[in-house]
mmCIF file of C-alpha atoms in Angstrom:
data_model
loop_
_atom_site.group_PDB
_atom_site.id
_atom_site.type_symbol
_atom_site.label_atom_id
_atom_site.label_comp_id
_atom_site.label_asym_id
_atom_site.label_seq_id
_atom_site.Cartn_x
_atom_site.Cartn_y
_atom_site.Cartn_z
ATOM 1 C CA UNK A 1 7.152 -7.738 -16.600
ATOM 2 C CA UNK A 2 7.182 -9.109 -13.124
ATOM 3 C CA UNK A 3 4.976 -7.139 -10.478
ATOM 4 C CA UNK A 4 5.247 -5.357 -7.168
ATOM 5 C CA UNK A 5 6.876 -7.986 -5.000
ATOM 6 C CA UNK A 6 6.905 -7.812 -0.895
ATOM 7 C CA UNK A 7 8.884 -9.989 1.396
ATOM 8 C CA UNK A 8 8.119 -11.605 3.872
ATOM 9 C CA UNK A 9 4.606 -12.784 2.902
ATOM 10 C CA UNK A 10 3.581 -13.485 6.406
ATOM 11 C CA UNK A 11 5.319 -12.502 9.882
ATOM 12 C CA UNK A 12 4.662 -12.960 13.160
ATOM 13 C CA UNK A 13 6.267 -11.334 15.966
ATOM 14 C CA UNK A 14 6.229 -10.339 19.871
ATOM 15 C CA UNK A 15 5.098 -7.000 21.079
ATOM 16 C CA UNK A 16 8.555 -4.898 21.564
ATOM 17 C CA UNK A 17 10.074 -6.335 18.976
ATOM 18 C CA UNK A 18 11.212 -4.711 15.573
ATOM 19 C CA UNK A 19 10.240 -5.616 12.077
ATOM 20 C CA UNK A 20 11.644 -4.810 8.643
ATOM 21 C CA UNK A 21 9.370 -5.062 5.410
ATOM 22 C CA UNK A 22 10.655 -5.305 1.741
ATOM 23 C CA UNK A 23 9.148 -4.208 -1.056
ATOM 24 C CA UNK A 24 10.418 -4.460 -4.768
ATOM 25 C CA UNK A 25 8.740 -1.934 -7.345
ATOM 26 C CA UNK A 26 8.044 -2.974 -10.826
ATOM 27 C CA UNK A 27 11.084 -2.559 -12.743
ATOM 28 C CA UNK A 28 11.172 1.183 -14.035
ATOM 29 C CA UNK A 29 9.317 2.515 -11.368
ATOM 30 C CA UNK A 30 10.748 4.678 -8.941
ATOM 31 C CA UNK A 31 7.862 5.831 -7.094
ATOM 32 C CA UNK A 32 7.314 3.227 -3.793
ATOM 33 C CA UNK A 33 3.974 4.176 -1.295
ATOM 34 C CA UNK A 34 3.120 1.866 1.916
ATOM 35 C CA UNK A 35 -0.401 1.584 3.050
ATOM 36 C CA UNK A 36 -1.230 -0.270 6.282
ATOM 37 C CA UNK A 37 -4.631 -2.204 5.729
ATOM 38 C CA UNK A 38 -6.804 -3.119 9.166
ATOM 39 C CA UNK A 39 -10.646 -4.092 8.872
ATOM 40 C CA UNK A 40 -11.494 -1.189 11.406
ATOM 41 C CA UNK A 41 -9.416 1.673 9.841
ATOM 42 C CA UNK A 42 -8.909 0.276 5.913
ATOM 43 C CA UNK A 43 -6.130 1.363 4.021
ATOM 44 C CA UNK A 44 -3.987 4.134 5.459
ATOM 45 C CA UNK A 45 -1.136 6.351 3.870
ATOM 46 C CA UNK A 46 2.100 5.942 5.537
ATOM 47 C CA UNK A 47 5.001 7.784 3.352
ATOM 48 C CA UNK A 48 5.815 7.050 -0.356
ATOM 49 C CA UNK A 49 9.526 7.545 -1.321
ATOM 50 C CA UNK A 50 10.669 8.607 -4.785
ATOM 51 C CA UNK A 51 14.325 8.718 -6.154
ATOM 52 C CA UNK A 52 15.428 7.941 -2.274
ATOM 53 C CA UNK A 53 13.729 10.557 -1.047
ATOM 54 C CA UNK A 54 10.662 10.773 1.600
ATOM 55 C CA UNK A 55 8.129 13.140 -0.481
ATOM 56 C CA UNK A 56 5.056 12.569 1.589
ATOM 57 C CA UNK A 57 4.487 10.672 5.013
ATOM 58 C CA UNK A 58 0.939 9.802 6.650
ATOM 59 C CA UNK A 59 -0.404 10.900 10.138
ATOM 60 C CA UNK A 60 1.485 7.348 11.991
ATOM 61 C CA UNK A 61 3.995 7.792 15.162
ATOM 62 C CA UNK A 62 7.874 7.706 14.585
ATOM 63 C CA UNK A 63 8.669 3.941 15.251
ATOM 64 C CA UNK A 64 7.019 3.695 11.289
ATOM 65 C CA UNK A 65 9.738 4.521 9.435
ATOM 66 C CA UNK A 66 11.113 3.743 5.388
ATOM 67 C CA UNK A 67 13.917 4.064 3.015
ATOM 68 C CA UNK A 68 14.294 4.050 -0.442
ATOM 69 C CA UNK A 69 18.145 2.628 -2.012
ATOM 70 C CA UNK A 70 19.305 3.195 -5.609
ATOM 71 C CA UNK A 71 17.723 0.599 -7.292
ATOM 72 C CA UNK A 72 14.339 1.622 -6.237
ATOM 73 C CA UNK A 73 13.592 -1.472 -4.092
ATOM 74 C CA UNK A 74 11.644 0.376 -0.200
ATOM 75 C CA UNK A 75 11.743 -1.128 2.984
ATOM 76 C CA UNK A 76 9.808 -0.091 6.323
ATOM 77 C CA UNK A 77 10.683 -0.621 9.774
ATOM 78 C CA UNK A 78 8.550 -0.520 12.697
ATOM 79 C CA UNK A 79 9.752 -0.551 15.968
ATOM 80 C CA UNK A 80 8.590 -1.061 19.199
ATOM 81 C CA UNK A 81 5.907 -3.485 17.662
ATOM 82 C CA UNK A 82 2.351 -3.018 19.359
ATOM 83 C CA UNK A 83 -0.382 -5.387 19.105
ATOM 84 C CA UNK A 84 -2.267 -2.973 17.011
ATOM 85 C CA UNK A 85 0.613 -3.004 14.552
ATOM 86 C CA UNK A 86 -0.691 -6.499 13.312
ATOM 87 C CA UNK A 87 -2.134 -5.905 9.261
ATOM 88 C CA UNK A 88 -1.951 -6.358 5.858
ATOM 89 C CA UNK A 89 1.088 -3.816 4.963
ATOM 90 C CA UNK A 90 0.962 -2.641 1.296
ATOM 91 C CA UNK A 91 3.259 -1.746 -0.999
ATOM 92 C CA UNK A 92 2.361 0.250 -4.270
ATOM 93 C CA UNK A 93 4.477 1.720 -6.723
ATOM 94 C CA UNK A 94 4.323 3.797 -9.633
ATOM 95 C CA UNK A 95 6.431 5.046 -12.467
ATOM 96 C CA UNK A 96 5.669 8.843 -11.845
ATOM 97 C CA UNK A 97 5.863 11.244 -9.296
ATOM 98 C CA UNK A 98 1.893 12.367 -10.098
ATOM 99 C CA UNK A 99 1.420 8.459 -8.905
ATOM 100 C CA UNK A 100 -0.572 7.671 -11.288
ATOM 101 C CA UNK A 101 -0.720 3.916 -12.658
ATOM 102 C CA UNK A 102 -0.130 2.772 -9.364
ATOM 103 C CA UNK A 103 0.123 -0.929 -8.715
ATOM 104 C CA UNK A 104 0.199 -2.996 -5.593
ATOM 105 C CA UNK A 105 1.944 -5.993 -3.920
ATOM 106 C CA UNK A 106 0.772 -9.025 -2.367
ATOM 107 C CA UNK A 107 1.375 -7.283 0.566
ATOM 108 C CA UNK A 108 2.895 -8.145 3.931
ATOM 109 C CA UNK A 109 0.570 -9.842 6.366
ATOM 110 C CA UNK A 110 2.147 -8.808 10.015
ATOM 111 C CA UNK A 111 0.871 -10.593 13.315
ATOM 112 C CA UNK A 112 1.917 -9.481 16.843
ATOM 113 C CA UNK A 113 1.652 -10.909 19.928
ATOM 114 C CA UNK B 1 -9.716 16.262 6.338
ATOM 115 C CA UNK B 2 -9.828 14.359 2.890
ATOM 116 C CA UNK B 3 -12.255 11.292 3.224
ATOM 117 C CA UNK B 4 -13.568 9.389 0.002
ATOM 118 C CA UNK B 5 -16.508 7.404 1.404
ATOM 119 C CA UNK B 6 -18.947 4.678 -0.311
ATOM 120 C CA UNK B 7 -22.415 4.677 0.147
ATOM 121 C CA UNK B 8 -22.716 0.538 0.191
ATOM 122 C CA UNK B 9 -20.739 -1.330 1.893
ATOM 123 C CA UNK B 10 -22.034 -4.573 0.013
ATOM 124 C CA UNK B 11 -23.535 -5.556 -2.751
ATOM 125 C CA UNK B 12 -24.957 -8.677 -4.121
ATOM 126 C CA UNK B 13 -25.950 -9.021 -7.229
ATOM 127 C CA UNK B 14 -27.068 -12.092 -9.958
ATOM 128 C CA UNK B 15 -24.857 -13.529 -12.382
ATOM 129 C CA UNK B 16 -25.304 -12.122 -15.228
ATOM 130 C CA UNK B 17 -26.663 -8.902 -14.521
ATOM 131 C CA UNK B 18 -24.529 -5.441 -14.777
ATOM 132 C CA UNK B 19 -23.357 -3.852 -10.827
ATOM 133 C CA UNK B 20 -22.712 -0.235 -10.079
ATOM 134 C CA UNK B 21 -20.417 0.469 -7.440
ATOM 135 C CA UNK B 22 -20.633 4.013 -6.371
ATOM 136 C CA UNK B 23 -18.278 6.139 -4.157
ATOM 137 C CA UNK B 24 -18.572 9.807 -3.079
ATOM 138 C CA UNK B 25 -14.900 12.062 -2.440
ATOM 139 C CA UNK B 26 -14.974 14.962 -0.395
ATOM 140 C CA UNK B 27 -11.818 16.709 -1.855
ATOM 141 C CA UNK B 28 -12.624 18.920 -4.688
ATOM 142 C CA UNK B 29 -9.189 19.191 -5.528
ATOM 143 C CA UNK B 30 -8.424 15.927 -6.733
ATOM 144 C CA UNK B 31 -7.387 15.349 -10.065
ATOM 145 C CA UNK B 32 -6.756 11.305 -10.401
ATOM 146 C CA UNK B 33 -8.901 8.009 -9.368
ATOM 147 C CA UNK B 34 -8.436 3.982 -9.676
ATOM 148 C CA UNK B 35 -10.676 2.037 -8.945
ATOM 149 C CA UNK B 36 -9.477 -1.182 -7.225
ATOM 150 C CA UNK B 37 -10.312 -4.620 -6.526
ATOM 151 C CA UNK B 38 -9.209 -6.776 -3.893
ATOM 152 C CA UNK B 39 -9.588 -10.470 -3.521
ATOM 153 C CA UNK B 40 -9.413 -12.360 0.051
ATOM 154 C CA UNK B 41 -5.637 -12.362 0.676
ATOM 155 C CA UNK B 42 -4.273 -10.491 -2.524
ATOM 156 C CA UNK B 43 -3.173 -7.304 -2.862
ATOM 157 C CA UNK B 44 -5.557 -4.358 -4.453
ATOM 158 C CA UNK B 45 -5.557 -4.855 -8.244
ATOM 159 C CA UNK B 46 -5.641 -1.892 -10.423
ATOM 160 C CA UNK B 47 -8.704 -2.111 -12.311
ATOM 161 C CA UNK B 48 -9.861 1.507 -14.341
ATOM 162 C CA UNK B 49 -8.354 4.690 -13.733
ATOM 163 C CA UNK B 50 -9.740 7.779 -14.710
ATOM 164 C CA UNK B 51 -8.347 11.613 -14.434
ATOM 165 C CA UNK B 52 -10.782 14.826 -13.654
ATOM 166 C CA UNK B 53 -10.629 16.250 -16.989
ATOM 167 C CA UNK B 54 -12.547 13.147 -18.226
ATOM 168 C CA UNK B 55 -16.084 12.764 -17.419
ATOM 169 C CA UNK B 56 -15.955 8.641 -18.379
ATOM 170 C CA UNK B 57 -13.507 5.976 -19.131
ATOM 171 C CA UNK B 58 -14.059 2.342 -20.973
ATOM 172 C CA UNK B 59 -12.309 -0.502 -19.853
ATOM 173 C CA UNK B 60 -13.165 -4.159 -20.863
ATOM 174 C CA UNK B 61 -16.807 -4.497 -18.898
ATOM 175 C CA UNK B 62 -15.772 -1.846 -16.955
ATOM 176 C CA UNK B 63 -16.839 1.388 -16.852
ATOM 177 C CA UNK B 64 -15.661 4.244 -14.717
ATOM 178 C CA UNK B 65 -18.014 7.608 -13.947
ATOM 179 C CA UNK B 66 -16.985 10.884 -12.279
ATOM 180 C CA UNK B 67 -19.343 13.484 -12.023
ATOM 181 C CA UNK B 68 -17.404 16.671 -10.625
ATOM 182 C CA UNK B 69 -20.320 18.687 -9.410
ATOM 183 C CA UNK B 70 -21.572 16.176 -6.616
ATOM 184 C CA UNK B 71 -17.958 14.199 -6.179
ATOM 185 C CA UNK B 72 -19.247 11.053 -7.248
ATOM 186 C CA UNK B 73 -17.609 8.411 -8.939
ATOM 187 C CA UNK B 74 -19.497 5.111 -10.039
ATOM 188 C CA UNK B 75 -18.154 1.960 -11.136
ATOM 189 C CA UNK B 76 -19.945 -0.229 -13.445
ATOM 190 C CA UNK B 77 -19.379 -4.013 -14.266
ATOM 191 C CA UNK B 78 -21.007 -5.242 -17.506
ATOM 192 C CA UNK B 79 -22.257 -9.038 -16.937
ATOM 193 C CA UNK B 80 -21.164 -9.478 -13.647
ATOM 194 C CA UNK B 81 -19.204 -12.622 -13.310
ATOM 195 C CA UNK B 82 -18.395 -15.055 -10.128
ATOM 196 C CA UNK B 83 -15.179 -14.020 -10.898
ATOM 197 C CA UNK B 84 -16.100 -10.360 -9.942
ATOM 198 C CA UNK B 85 -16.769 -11.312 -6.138
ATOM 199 C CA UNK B 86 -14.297 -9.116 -4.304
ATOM 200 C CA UNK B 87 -13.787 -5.722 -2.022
ATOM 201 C CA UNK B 88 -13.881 -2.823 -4.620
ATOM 202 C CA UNK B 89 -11.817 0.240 -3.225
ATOM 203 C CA UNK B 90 -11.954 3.831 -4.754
ATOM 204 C CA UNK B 91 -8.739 6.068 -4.706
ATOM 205 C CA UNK B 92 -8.859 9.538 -4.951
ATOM 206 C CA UNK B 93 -4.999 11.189 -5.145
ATOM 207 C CA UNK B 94 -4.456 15.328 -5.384
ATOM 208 C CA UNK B 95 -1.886 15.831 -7.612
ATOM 209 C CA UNK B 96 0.634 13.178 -6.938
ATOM 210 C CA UNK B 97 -0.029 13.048 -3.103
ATOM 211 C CA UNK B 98 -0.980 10.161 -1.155
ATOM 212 C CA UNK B 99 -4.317 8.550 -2.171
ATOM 213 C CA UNK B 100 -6.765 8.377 0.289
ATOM 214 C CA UNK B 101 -8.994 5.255 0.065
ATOM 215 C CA UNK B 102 -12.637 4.715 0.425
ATOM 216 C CA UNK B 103 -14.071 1.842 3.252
ATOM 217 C CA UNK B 104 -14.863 -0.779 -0.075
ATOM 218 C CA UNK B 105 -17.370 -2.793 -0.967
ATOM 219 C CA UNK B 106 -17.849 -5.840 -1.216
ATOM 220 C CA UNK B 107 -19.867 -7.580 -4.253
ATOM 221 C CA UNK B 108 -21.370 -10.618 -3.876
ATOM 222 C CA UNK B 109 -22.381 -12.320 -7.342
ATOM 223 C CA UNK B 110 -25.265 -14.929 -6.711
ATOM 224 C CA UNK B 111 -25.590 -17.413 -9.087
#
């Protein structure tokens, strides 16, 4: 059974600029969260989507933003790119809504300059 | 506001010998924890999880720990292993919410 996967591995972009994430759950699990991981703040809550729909969202500004399609597969978006935008973005997903037996990606490592 | 804090932030131990990896929670109200490890450019890998109506959970040379009364929840390696050299991270989630994650620690394994 093939594992959380998240495209691109690595990004770098330009402050102002937009970026779009992917991440793929493990097949059968419709439960997607997205964590952004710095050294100074660790891993941080930023929404988890289940059946397409936004159940819970962390304390981050509007230009974070995510989606959920049919098949599962998430993607964020973050506009507006800052310099403190650059991290390790996480994707973890689970086959229940209690979120239990939750498994992460590779993650996303996002640079901006 | 929810915080799940360790009280090491590293940990080095000899080859060999067992580790305990301990983690405090502030939310009384959760119900589910996994225990994590994270190697230098992977993802967190799901190591143990254990749920509040359990008191301790078995893995293979793991060994997960949650004592209620204090929020406290200890992680123990049997025969630590170079292998074991990562960032541990606990996760404590409140009935399917987000989980909030502790700061890690990292464990060294000296040979």
């Amino acid at each position: 059974k093939a594992g959380v996967t998240q495209t691109p591995r690595y990004l770098i972009k330009t402050r102002g600029q937009q970026v779009t994430l992917s991440c793929s759950p493990i097949s059968g699990h419709r439960s997607v969260s997205w964590y952004q991981q710095t050294p100074g703040q660790g891993l941080q809550f930023l929404f988890e989507y289940f059946s397409e729909t936004q159940r819970n969202k962390g304390n981050f500004p509007g230009r974070f933003s995510g989606r959920q399609f049919s098949n599962s597969r998430s993607e964020m978006n973050v506009s507006t790119l800052e310099l403190g935008d650059s991290a390790l973005y996480l994707c973890a997903s689970s086959p229940r809504t209690d979120q239990t037996e939750a498994f992460f990606g590779q993650g996303t490592r996002l640079t901006v300059v | 506001g929810e915080s799940v804090g360790l009280h090491l932030p590293t940990l080095s131990v000899q080859e060999g010998d067992n580790s305990i990896i301990n983690c405090a929670y502030s939310n009384s109200a959760s119900d589910y924890f996994i225990w994590y490890k994270q190697e230098s450019g992977k993802g967190p890998q799901f190591i143990i999880d254990i749920r509040s109506n359990m008191d301790k959970r078995q893995g293979q040379r793991v060994t997960v720990l949650l004592n209620k009364t204090v929020k406290h929840l200890s992680l123990q390696i049997a025969a630590t292993q170079p292998g074991d050299s990562a960032v541990y991270f606990c996760a404590e989630n409140n009935y399917g919410q987000n989980f909030v994650f502790g700061p890690g620690t990292r464990l060294s394994v000296l040979p």
